[in-house]
Coordinates of C-alpha atoms and ligand atoms in Angstrom, one line a residue:
X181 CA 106.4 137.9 3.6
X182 CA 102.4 138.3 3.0
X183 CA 100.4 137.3 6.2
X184 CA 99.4 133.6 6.0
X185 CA 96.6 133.0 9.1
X186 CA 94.8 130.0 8.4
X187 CA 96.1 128.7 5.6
X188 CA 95.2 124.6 5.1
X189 CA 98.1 122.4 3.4
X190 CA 98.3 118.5 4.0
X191 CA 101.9 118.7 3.7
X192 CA 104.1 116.2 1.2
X193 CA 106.3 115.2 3.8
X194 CA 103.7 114.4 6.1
X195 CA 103.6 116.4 9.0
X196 CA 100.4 118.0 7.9
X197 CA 99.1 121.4 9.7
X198 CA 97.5 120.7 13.0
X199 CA 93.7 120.6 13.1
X200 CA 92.8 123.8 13.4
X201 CA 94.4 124.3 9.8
X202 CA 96.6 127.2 11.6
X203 CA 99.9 128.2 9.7
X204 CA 102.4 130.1 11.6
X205 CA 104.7 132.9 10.5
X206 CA 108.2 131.2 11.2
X207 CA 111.8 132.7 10.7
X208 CA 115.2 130.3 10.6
X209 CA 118.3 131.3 11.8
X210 CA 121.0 129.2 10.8
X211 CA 120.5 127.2 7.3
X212 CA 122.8 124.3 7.9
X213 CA 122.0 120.6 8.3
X214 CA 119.2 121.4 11.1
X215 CA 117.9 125.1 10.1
X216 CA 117.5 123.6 6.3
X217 CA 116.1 120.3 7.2
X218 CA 113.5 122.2 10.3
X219 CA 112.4 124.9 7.6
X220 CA 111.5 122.9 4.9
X221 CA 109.7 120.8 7.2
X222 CA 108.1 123.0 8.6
X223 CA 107.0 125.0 5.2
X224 CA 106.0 121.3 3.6
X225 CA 103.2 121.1 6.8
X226 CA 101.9 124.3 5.7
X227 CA 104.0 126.9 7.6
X228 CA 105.6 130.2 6.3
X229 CA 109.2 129.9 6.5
X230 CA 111.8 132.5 5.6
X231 CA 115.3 130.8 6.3
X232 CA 118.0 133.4 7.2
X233 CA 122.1 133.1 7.2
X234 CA 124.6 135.1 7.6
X235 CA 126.6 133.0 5.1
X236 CA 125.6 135.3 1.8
X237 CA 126.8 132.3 -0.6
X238 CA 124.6 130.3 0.8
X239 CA 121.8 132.1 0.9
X240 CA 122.2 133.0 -2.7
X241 CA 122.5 129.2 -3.7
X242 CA 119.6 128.2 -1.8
X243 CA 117.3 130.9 -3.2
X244 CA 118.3 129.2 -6.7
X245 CA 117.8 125.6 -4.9
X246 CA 121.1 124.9 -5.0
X247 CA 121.7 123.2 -1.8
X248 CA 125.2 123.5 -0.2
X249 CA 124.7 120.3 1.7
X250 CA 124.1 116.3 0.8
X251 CA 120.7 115.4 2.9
X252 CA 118.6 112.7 1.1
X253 CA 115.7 113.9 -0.1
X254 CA 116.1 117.6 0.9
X255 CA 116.9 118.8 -2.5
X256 CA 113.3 117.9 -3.8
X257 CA 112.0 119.2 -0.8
X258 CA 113.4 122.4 -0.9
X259 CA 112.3 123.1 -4.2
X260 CA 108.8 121.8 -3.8
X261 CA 108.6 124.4 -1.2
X262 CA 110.3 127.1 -2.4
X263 CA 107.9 127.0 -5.5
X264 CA 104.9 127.1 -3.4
X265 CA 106.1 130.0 -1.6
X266 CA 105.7 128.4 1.9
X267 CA 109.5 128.8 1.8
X268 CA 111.9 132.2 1.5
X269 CA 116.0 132.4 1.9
X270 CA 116.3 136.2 3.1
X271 CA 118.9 138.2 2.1
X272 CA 118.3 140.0 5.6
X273 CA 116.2 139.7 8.6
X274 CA 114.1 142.8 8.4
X275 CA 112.8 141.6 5.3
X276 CA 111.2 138.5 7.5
X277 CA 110.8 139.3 11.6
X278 CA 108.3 142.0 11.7
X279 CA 105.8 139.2 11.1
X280 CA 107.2 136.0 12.6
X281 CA 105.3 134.7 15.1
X282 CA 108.1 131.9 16.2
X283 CA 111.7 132.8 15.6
X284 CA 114.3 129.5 15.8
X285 CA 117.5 129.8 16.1
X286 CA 119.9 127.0 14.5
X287 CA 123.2 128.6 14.2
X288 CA 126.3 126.8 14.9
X289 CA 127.2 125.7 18.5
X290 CA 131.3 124.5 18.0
X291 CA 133.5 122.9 20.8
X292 CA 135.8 125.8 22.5
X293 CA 139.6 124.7 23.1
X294 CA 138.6 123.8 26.9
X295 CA 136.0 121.8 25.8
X296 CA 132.8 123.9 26.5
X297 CA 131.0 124.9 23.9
X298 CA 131.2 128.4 21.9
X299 CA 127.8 130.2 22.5
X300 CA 129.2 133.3 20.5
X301 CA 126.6 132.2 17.2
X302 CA 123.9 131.8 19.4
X303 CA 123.9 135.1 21.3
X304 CA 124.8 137.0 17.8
X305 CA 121.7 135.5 16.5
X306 CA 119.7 136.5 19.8
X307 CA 121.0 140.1 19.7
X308 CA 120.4 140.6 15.9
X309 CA 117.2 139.8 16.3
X310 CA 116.1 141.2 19.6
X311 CA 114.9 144.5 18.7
X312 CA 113.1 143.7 15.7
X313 CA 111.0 141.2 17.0
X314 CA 107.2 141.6 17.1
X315 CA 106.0 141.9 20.9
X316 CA 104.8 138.2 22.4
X317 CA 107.2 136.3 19.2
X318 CA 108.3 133.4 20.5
X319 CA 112.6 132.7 20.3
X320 CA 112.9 128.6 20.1
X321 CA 116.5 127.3 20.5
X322 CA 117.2 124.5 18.3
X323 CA 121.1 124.4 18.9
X324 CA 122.5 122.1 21.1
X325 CA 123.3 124.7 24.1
X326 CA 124.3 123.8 27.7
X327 CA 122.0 124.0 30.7
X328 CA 121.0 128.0 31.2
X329 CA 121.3 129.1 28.1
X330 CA 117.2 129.9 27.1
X331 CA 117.7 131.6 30.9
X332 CA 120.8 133.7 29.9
X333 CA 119.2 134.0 26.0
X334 CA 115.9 135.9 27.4
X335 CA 117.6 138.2 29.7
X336 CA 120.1 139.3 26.9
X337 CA 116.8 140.1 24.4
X338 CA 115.2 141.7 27.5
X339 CA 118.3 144.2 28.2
X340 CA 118.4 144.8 24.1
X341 CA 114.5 145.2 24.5
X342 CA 114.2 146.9 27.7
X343 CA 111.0 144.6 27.9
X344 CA 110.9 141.2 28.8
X345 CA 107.7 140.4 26.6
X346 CA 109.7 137.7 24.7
X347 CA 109.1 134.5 25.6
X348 CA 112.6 131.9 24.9
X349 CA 112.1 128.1 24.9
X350 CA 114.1 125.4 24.2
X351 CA 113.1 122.5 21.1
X352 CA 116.8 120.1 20.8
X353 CA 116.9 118.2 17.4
X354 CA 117.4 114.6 17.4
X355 CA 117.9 114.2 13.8
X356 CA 120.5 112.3 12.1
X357 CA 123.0 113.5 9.2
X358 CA 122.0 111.4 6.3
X359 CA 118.2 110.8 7.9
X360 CA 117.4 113.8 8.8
X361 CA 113.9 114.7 6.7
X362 CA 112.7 111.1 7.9
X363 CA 114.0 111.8 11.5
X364 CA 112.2 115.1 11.8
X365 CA 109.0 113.6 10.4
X366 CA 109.1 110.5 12.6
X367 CA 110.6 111.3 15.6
X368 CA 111.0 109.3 19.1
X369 CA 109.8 112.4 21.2
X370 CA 109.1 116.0 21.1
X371 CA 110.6 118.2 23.7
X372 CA 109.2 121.5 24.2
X373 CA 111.4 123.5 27.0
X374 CA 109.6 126.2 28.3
X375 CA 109.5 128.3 31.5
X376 CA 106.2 130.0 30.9
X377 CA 102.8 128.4 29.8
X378 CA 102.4 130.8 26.9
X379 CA 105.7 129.2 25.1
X380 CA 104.6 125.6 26.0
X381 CA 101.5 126.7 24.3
X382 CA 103.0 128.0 21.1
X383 CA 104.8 125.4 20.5
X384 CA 102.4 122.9 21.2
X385 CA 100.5 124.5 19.1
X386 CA 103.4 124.2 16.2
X387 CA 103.9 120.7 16.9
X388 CA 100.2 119.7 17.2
X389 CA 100.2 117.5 14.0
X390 CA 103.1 115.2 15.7
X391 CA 101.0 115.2 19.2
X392 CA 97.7 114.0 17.3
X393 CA 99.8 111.1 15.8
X394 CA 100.8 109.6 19.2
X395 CA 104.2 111.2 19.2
X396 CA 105.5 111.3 23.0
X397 CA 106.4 114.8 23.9
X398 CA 107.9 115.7 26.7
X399 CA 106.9 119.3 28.4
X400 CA 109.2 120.8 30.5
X401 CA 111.4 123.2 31.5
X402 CA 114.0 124.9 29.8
X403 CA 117.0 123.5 31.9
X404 CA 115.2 120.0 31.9
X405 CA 115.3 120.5 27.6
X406 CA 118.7 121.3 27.6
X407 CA 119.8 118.6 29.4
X408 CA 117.6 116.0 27.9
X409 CA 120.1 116.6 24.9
X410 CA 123.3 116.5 25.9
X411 CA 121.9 113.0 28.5
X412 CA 120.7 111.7 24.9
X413 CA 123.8 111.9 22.8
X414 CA 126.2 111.4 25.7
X415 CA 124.6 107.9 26.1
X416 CA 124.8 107.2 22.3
X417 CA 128.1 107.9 22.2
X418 CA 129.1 105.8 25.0
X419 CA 127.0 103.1 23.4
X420 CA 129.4 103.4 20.4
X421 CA 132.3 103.6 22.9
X422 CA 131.2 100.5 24.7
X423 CA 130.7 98.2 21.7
X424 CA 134.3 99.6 20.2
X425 CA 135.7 98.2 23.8
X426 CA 133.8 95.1 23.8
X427 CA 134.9 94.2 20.0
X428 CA 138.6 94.7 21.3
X429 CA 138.0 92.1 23.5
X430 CA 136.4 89.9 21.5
X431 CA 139.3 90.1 19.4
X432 CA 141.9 89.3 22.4
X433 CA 139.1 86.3 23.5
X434 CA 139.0 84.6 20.1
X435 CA 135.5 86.0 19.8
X436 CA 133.3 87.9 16.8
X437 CA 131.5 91.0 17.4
X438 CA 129.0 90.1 15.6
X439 CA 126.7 87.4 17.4
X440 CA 127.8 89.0 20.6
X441 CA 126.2 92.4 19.6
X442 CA 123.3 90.9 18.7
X443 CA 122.9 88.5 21.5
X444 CA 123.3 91.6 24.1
X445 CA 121.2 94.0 21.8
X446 CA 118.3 91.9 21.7
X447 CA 117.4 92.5 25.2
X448 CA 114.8 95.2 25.4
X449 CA 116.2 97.5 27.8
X450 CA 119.8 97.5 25.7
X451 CA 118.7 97.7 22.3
X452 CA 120.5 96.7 19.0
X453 CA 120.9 99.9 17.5
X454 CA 124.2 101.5 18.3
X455 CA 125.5 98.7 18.6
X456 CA 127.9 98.4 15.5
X457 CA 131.6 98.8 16.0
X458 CA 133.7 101.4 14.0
X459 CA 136.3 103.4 13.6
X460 CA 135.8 105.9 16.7
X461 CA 132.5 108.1 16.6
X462 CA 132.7 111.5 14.8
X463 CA 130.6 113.9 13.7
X464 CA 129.6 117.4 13.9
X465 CA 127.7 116.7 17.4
X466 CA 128.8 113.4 19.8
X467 CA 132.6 114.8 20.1
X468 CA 131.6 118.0 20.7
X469 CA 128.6 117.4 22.3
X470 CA 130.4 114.8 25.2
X471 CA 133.3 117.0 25.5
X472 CA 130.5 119.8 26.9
X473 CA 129.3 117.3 28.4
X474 CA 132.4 116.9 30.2
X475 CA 132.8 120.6 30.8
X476 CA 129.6 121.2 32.2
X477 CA 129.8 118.6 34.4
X478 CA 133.6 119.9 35.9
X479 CA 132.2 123.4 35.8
X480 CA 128.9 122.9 38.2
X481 CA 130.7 120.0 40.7
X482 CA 128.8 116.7 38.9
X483 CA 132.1 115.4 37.1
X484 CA 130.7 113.1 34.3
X485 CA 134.0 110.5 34.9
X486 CA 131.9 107.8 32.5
X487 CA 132.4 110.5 29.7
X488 CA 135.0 111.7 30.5
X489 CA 136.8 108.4 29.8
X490 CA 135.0 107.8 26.7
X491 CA 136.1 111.4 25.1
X492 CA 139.4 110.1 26.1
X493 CA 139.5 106.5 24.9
X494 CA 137.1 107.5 21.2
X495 CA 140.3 109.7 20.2
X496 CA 142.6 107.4 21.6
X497 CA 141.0 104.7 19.3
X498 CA 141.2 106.6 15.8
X499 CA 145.4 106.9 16.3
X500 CA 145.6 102.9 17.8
X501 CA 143.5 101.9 14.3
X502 CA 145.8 104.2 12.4
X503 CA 149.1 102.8 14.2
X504 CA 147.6 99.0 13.5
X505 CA 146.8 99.8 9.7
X506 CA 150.6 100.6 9.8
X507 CA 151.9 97.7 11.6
X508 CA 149.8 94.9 10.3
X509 CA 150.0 95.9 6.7
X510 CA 153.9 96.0 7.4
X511 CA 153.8 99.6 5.6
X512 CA 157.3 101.2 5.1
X513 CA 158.3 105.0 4.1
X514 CA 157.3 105.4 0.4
X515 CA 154.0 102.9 0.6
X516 CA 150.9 103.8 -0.4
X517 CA 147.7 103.6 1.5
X518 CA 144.2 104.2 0.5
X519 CA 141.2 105.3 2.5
X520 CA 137.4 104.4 1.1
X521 CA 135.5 107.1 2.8
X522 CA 136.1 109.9 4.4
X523 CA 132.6 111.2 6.0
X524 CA 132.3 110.4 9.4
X525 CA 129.2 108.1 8.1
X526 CA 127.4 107.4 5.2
X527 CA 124.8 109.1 3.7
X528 CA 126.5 112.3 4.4
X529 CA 129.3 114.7 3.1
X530 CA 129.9 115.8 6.9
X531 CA 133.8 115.6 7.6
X532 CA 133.9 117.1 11.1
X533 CA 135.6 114.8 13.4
X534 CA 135.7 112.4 11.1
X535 CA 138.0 109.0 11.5
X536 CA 139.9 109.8 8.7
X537 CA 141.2 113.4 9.6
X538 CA 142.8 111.6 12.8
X539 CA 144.1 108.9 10.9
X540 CA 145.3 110.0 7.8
X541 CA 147.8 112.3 9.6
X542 CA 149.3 109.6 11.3
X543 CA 150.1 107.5 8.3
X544 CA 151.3 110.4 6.8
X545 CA 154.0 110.8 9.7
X546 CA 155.5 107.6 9.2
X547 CA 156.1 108.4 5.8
X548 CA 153.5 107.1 4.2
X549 CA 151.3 108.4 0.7
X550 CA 147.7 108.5 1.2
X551 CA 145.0 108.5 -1.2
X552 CA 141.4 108.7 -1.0
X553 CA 137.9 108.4 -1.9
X554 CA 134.2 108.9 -1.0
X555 CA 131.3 109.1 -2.8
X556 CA 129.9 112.9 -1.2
X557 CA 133.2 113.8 1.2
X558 CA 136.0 114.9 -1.0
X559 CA 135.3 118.3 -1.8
X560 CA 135.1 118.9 2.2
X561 CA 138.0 117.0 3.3
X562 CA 140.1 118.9 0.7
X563 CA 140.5 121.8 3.1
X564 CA 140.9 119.9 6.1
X565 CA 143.8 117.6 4.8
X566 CA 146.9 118.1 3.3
X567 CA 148.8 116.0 0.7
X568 CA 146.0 113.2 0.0
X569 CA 145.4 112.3 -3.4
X570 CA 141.4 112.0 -4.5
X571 CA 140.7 110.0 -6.8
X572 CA 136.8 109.4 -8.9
X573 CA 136.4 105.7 -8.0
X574 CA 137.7 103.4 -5.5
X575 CA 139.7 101.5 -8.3
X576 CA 141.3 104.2 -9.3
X577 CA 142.2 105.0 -5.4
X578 CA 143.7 101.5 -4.7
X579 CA 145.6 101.4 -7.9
X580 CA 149.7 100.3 -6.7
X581 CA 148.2 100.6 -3.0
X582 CA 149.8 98.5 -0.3
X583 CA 146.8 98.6 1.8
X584 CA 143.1 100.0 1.6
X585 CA 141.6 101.0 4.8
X586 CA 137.8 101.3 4.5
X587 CA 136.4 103.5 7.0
X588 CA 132.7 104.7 5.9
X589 CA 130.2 102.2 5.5
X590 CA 128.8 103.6 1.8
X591 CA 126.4 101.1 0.1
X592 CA 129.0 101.7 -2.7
X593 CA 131.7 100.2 -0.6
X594 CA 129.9 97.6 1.0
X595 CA 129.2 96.0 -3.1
X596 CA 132.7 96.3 -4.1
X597 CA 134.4 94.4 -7.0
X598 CA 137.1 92.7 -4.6
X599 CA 138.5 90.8 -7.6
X600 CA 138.8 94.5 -9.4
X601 CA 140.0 95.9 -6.0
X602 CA 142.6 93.4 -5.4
X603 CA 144.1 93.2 -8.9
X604 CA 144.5 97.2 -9.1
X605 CA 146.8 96.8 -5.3
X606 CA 150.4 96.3 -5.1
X607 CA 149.6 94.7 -1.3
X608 CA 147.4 92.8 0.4
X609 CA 146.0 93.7 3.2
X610 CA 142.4 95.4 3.8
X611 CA 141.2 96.8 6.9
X612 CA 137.4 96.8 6.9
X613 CA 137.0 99.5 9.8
X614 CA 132.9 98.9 9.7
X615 CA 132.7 95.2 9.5
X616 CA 130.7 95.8 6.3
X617 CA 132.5 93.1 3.8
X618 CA 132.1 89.4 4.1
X619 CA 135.4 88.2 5.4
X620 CA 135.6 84.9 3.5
X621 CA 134.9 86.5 0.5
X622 CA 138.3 89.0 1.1
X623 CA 140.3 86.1 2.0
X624 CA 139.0 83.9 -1.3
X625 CA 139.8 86.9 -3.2
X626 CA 143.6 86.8 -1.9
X627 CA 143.4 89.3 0.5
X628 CA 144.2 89.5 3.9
X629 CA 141.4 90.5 5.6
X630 CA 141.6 92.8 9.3
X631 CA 138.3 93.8 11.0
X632 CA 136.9 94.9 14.0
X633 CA 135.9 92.3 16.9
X634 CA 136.9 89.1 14.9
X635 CA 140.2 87.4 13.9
X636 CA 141.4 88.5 10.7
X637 CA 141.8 85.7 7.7
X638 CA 144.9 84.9 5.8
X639 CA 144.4 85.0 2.1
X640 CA 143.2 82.0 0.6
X641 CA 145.8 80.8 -2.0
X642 CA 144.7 81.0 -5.5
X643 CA 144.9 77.7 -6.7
X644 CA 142.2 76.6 -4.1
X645 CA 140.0 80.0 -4.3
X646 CA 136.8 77.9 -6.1
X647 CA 136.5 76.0 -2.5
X648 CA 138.7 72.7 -2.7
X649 CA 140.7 72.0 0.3
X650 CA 144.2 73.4 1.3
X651 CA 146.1 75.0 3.5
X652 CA 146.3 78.8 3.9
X653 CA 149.0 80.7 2.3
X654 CA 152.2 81.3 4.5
X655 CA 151.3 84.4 6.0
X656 CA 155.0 85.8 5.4
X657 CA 154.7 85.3 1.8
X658 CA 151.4 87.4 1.9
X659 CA 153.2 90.1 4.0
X660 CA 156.1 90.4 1.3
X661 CA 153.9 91.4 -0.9
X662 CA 153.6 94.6 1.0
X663 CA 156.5 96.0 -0.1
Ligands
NAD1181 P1 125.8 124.1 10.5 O1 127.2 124.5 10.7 O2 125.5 123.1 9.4 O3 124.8 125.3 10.3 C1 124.8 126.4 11.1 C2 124.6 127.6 10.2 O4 124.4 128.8 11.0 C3 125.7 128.0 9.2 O5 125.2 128.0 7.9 C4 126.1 129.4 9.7 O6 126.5 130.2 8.6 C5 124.8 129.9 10.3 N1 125.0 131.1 11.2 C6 126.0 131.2 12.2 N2 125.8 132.4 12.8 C7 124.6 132.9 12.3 C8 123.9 134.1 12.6 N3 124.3 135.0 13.5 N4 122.8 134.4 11.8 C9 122.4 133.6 10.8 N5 123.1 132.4 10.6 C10 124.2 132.1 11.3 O7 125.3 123.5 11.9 P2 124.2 122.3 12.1 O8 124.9 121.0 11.9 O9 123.0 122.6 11.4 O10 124.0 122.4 13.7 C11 123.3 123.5 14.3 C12 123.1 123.3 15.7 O11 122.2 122.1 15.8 C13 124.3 122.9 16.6 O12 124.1 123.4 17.9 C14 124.3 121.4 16.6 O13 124.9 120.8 17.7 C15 122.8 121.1 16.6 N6 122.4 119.8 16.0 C16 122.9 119.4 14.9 C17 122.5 118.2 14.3 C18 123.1 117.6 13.1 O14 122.9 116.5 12.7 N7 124.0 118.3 12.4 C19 121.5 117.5 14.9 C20 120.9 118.0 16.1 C21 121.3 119.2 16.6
UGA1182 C1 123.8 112.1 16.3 C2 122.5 111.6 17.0 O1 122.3 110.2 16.5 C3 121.3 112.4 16.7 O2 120.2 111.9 17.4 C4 121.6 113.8 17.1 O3 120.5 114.7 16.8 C5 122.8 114.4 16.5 O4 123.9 113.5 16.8 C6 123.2 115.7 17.0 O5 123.0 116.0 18.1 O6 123.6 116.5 16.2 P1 124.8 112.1 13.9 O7 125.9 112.9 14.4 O8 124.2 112.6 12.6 O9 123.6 112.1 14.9 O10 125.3 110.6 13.7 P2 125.0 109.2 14.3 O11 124.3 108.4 13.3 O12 124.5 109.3 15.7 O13 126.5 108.7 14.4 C7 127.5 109.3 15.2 C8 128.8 108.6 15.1 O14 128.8 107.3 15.8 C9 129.3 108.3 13.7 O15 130.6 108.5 13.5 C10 128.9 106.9 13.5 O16 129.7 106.2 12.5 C11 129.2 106.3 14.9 N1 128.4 105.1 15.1 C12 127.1 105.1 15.3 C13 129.1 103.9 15.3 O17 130.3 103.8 15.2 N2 128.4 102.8 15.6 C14 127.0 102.8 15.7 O18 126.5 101.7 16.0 C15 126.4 104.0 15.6

């Protein structure tokens, strides 16, 4: 990569360089969801990227803009980058660390089976870089990593080194599958972990543009960083957990979910967002990330019990939804069910920990055929499930179903021909796992209607569907329809 000092570019995404017009030599290790999104962002504000994985395929198909991920709006700017030349894919490092004045890493940081996370990706990435680094580059973790790691990370490239002349800081992510461009762009905070002033510096530097738009950043050490992570999605999560709990017992009280979220979200120091029952959270970072959570906590003496009990009663949750689809729907052996969405939320193609790869398996026990659809997700839950059938369009899915279970809340899914829906079924019933559909409308359409945090409705019988006035279809005719 040429040498690109003081280069001015205003940026399409926004970020824009920082006044002094300075555009840093920057390598990224790891091109997933937080490595693509960081370099391209970084490239866009006038930055010279070179993105490296180890993942060949990938690399090849990004170099072609082919990108191997669903991100809104990263595809354009990817390409709008990559023909600028502020952004490279690297077939191999040497070709891009001589020069790189800040080195990221944003390699994969999976659950182990105890819980703690698997720091094997990072410290590969720190060792194959360490001795090709220029002297005074700066190493930035972007991974989630547990309290120590930076620490451990700069004695390891110090021992490869025999110096200790690079610096390692800490920068956690707080974007959002299916938001992440917009969530790097706009973000609550900044955090810049470092131990010694010259890293604080760099990367003050790099994020000067954010700092000169009022962005709160948040300078501190690398322990303090690394913790200010795992804090922040821990308390998401049990956000989530909490409202999940609450909408059980609204159900149980003869209550709805709804007001009550909003009536306890509207004071300031709660918040509304977060707030929106589901399903059990999933994703490629709360499970894993609160189960570390959990380990760290057990492994220094501070035992996160709070946590702890939410890991516990989040996966606990997916199999009671499953077991309730079952029972309420009054599936036998031989039924069909059908699952709308398969992503562990929309907007993105992300299976890990999704609902649906709890779930399904459970159905699937009791001797029950599952098919499925999503709009992004199929193609990655093909390798993680056995014995679904996929199907192109929701209809299609439902077609001689007993029940459909929606479980991602697509805009696709949330607009759906019920009328279409309910004449492709066999049966009735249709679990709206994301409180996305109107219930009324289910019922007027003849089905019977389950959600989260509010009674269910009976169908409303056909011959009064247009609004007279009637009584509500014997629920055990509507559950012999079932079968
Ligand atoms: P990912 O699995 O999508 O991407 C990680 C990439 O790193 C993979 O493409 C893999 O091939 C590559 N890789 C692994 N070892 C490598 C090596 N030695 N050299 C080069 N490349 C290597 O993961 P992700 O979702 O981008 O998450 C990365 C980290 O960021 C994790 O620690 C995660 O917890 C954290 N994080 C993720 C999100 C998110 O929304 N996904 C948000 C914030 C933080
Ligand atoms: C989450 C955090 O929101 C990000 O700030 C963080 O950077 C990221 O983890 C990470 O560390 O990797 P993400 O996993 O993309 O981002 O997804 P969220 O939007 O947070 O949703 C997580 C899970 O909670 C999903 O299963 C979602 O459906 C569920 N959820 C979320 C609810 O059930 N209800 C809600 O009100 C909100």
């Amino acid at each position: 990569m040429p040498p690109s000092r003081n280069i001015l570019c205003s940026g399409r995404l926004g970020v824009g360089t920082n006044h002094k017009g300075i555009s840093m030599q920057i390598v990224m290790i790891g091109a997933g969801y937080v490595g693509l999104t960081t370099g391209t962002c970084l490239a866009d504000a006038g930055h010279r990227v070179c993105c490296y994985d180890i993942d060949a395929d990938r690399m090849a198909r990004l170099s072609k803009c082919d990108i191997p991920i669903y991100q809104p709006g990263l595809e354009e700017a990817v390409s709008r980058t990559l023909h600028a030349g502020q952004l490279q894919f690297a077939s191999s490092l040497d070709d891009c660390l001589a020069d790189a004045d800040i080195i990221f890493i944003a390699v994969g940081t999976p659950s182990r089976s105890d819980g703690d996370i698997d720091l094997s990706q990072v410290q590969a990435a720190a060792r194959q870089i360490a001795a090709k680094l220029k002297p005074g580059a700066l190493v930035v973790v972007k991974s989630t990593v547990t309290a120590g790691t930076c620490r451990q990370l700069k004695k390891l490239i110090a021992t490869v080194r025999r110096s200790s002349d690079i610096s390692v800081a800490s920068n956690p992510e707080f974007l959002r599958e299916g938001a992440a461009i917009d969530d790097f762009m706009n973000p609550d905070r900044v955090v810049i972990g470092a131990d010694e002033p010259r890293a604080g510096a760099m990367l003050k530097t790099l994020f000067e543009p954010f700092i000169n738009r009022g962005v709160p950043v948040v300078c501190t050490s690398t322990v303090n960083a690394e913790l200010i992570k795992y804090a922040a999605n821990a308390f998401l999560a049990l956000k989530v957990g909490f409202i999940n709990d609450v909408a059980d017992l609204c159900e149980q009280a003869g209550g709805d979910i709804g007001p009550v979220a909003q009536g306890v979200g509207l004071d300031k120091r709660i918040g509304s967002s977060f707030l929106s029952p589901g399903p059990g959270f999933g994703g490629s970072c709360f499970p894993k990330d609160t189960r570390a959570f959990v380990a760290t906590g057990r492994r220094l003496g501070a035992p996160q019990r709070l946590i702890e009990t939410l890991v516990k009663r989040n996966e606990e949750r997916k199999i009671l939804l499953a077991r309730r689809v079952i029972g309420e729907a009054g599936l036998r052996r031989g039924n069909t069910a059908v699952f709308l969405g398969l992503s562990f939320k929309a907007e993105t193609d992300d299976v890990r920990d999704s609902a649906a790869l709890t779930m399904i398996p459970v159905l699937q026990r009791a001797g029950i055929s599952v098919k499925a659809h999503d709009p992004r997700a199929m193609n990655n839950a093909r390798s993680l499930l056995d014995d679904v059938e996929y199907a192109d369009c929701p209809y299609e899915a439902a077609r001689g179903a007993a029940a459909v279970i929606l479980l991602t809340e697509w805009e696709q899914y949330k607009s759906l021909d019920l009328a279409k829906l309910a004449k492709c079924m066999s049966g009735i019933t249709l679990f709206d796992y994301r409180n996305v559909l109107m219930p009324e409308a289910a019922a007027q359409h003849g089905f019977r209607y389950v959600s989260l945090g509010r009674a269910s409705l009976p169908p409303v019988p056909k011959a009064t569907a247009g609004g007279t006035s009637a009584s509500l279809w014997d629920e055990g005719m509507a559950a012999n329809r079932n079968v």
